[in-house]
Amino acid sequence: SKFEFGRAMPSAFECCALSLIYGRAFDRLHAALWRAVHDTLSERLSTLPECASRTAETFNRNATLNRLATHLADQPSADAA
């Protein structure tokens, strides 16, 4: 199929359908894509500049980025696979 040969990426609907058809979670069914996104996010997060000021407006941003960093650290990367 176009997905198997890398000619197209499945839509969100198709990803859900494939997960149901094969009885596998999305991250298991699309492990290579999952690792690539993980590595890209990790790299981008590590080069993101700090906020110049700590205000109520930036509090949520900082908390979200910290949660993301923790989540990425707990997940396997392409190097671990």
XYZ file of N, CA and C in Angstrom:
243
model
N 0.831 -1.193 0.000
C 0.000 0.000 0.000
C 0.871 1.249 0.000
N 0.242 2.376 -0.208
C 0.983 3.643 -0.224
C 1.643 3.922 1.122
N 1.058 3.424 2.216
C 1.659 3.623 3.534
C 2.867 2.712 3.723
N 2.712 1.459 3.323
C 3.788 0.478 3.496
C 5.040 0.845 2.716
N 4.868 1.496 1.575
C 6.014 1.870 0.750
C 6.491 3.293 1.011
N 5.890 3.963 2.006
C 6.332 5.298 2.377
C 5.965 6.390 1.395
N 4.980 6.141 0.564
C 4.562 7.150 -0.414
C 3.534 8.115 0.156
N 2.963 7.778 1.299
C 1.959 8.639 1.928
C 1.950 8.391 3.431
N 1.563 9.409 4.169
C 1.398 9.288 5.612
C -0.092 9.138 5.891
N -0.463 8.231 6.790
C -1.883 8.069 7.096
C -2.425 9.273 7.864
N -3.695 9.559 7.645
C -4.369 10.624 8.390
C -4.614 10.140 9.820
N -5.074 11.032 10.662
C -5.396 10.650 12.042
C -6.467 9.559 12.048
N -7.470 9.697 11.189
C -8.525 8.691 11.096
C -7.938 7.344 10.686
N -7.069 7.356 9.671
C -6.463 6.109 9.190
C -5.553 5.490 10.245
N -4.858 6.310 11.014
C -4.019 5.787 12.102
C -4.872 5.059 13.133
N -6.000 5.667 13.482
C -6.906 5.016 14.431
C -7.446 3.712 13.857
N -7.815 3.737 12.580
C -8.335 2.529 11.935
C -7.279 1.429 11.916
N -6.051 1.775 11.559
C -4.974 0.781 11.534
C -4.709 0.218 12.927
N -4.763 1.071 13.937
C -4.568 0.608 15.312
C -5.646 -0.390 15.709
N -6.892 -0.112 15.312
C -7.981 -1.039 15.616
C -7.859 -2.326 14.813
N -7.527 -2.211 13.537
C -7.405 -3.392 12.675
C -6.337 -4.343 13.197
N -5.179 -3.796 13.558
C -4.063 -4.631 13.989
C -4.008 -4.840 15.495
N -4.910 -4.195 16.239
C -4.957 -4.383 17.682
C -3.703 -3.907 18.390
N -3.114 -2.831 17.878
C -1.876 -2.311 18.468
C -2.035 -0.823 18.723
N -1.398 -0.354 19.784
C -1.433 1.070 20.101
C -0.685 1.846 19.024
N -1.064 3.105 18.847
C -0.458 3.941 17.805
C 1.059 3.966 17.909
N 1.593 4.167 19.109
C 3.048 4.271 19.247
C 3.749 2.966 18.899
N 3.085 1.842 19.068
C 3.676 0.548 18.692
C 3.551 0.304 17.184
N 2.421 0.717 16.628
C 2.169 0.496 15.207
C 3.050 1.388 14.340
N 3.340 2.578 14.819
C 4.125 3.558 14.062
C 5.390 3.925 14.835
N 6.148 2.925 15.257
C 7.302 3.142 16.132
C 8.356 4.056 15.511
N 8.637 3.906 14.236
C 9.675 4.735 13.603
C 9.259 6.205 13.586
N 8.005 6.463 13.256
C 7.505 7.841 13.259
C 7.499 8.396 14.677
N 7.076 7.583 15.633
C 7.038 7.981 17.041
C 8.430 8.406 17.509
N 9.442 7.609 17.180
C 10.819 7.932 17.589
C 11.321 9.196 16.901
N 10.985 9.368 15.629
C 11.427 10.564 14.901
C 10.818 11.824 15.509
N 9.539 11.771 15.840
C 8.890 12.921 16.472
C 9.489 13.161 17.853
N 9.720 12.094 18.601
C 10.344 12.204 19.929
C 11.684 12.915 19.832
N 12.516 12.471 18.914
C 13.851 13.052 18.777
C 13.795 14.503 18.316
N 12.875 14.808 17.405
C 12.723 16.186 16.933
C 12.274 17.098 18.069
N 11.278 16.655 18.839
C 10.813 17.462 19.967
C 11.905 17.643 21.012
N 12.644 16.584 21.299
C 13.733 16.681 22.280
C 14.775 17.695 21.841
N 15.141 17.640 20.574
C 16.142 18.570 20.052
C 15.634 20.007 20.092
N 14.413 20.209 19.652
C 13.855 21.569 19.637
C 13.680 22.112 21.050
N 13.279 21.253 21.974
C 13.104 21.680 23.357
C 14.431 22.100 23.976
N 15.494 21.387 23.625
C 16.808 21.702 24.201
C 17.384 23.010 23.674
N 16.897 23.499 22.545
C 17.419 24.748 21.985
C 16.456 25.920 22.164
N 15.349 25.685 22.844
C 14.363 26.735 23.063
C 14.894 27.741 24.081
N 14.851 29.033 23.758
C 15.365 30.022 24.709
C 14.467 30.142 25.938
N 15.069 30.515 27.046
C 14.314 30.762 28.269
C 13.472 32.020 28.088
N 12.400 32.114 28.839
C 11.593 33.337 28.829
C 12.408 34.459 29.459
N 12.299 35.630 28.875
C 13.023 36.783 29.405
C 12.471 37.202 30.760
N 11.184 37.013 30.969
C 10.583 37.407 32.243
C 9.697 36.287 32.762
N 9.570 36.237 34.052
C 8.699 35.245 34.688
C 7.448 35.973 35.165
N 6.387 35.794 34.416
C 5.123 36.454 34.739
C 4.012 35.417 34.744
N 2.820 35.866 35.106
C 1.667 34.966 35.086
C 1.428 34.420 33.686
N 1.722 35.231 32.673
C 1.508 34.809 31.293
C 2.479 33.706 30.868
N 3.680 33.703 31.422
C 4.669 32.696 31.026
C 4.673 31.478 31.947
N 3.939 31.534 33.056
C 3.928 30.414 33.996
C 3.432 29.139 33.329
N 2.318 29.214 32.610
C 1.763 28.029 31.958
C 2.722 27.483 30.909
N 3.375 28.365 30.163
C 4.355 27.942 29.157
C 5.465 27.140 29.819
N 6.023 27.682 30.898
C 7.122 27.004 31.583
C 6.686 25.658 32.150
N 5.507 25.611 32.752
C 5.005 24.355 33.312
C 4.789 23.318 32.212
N 4.243 23.741 31.089
C 4.007 22.832 29.965
C 5.321 22.302 29.405
N 6.302 23.176 29.231
C 7.604 22.750 28.711
C 8.312 21.813 29.684
N 8.178 22.066 30.978
C 8.782 21.173 31.976
C 8.128 19.798 31.954
N 6.796 19.759 31.816
C 6.102 18.466 31.717
C 6.528 17.718 30.456
N 6.659 18.448 29.356
C 7.096 17.825 28.108
C 8.499 17.253 28.259
N 9.400 18.005 28.864
C 10.773 17.529 29.060
C 10.792 16.257 29.903
N 9.993 16.221 30.953
C 9.915 15.030 31.804
C 9.346 13.852 31.025
N 8.293 14.099 30.272
C 7.660 13.035 29.487
C 8.631 12.477 28.440
N 9.340 13.350 27.749
C 10.299 12.901 26.737
C 11.442 12.111 27.369
N 11.868 12.528 28.550
C 12.955 11.820 29.235
C 12.534 10.412 29.645
N 11.238 10.227 29.899
C 10.720 8.922 30.320
C 10.417 7.990 29.153
N 10.459 8.512 27.920
C 10.119 7.731 26.734
C 11.384 7.288 26.004
N 11.343 6.145 25.342
C 12.510 5.713 24.562
C 12.727 6.601 23.347
N 13.977 6.790 23.000
C 14.306 7.578 21.807
C 14.770 6.648 20.703
N 15.127 7.207 19.572
C 15.624 6.415 18.445
C 16.913 5.703 18.825
N 17.712 6.311 19.684
C 18.967 5.688 20.101
C 18.735 4.444 20.937
N 17.619 4.423 21.685
C 17.344 3.298 22.567
C 16.676 2.144 21.841
N 16.158 2.403 20.654
C 15.424 1.358 19.929
C 16.344 0.461 19.139
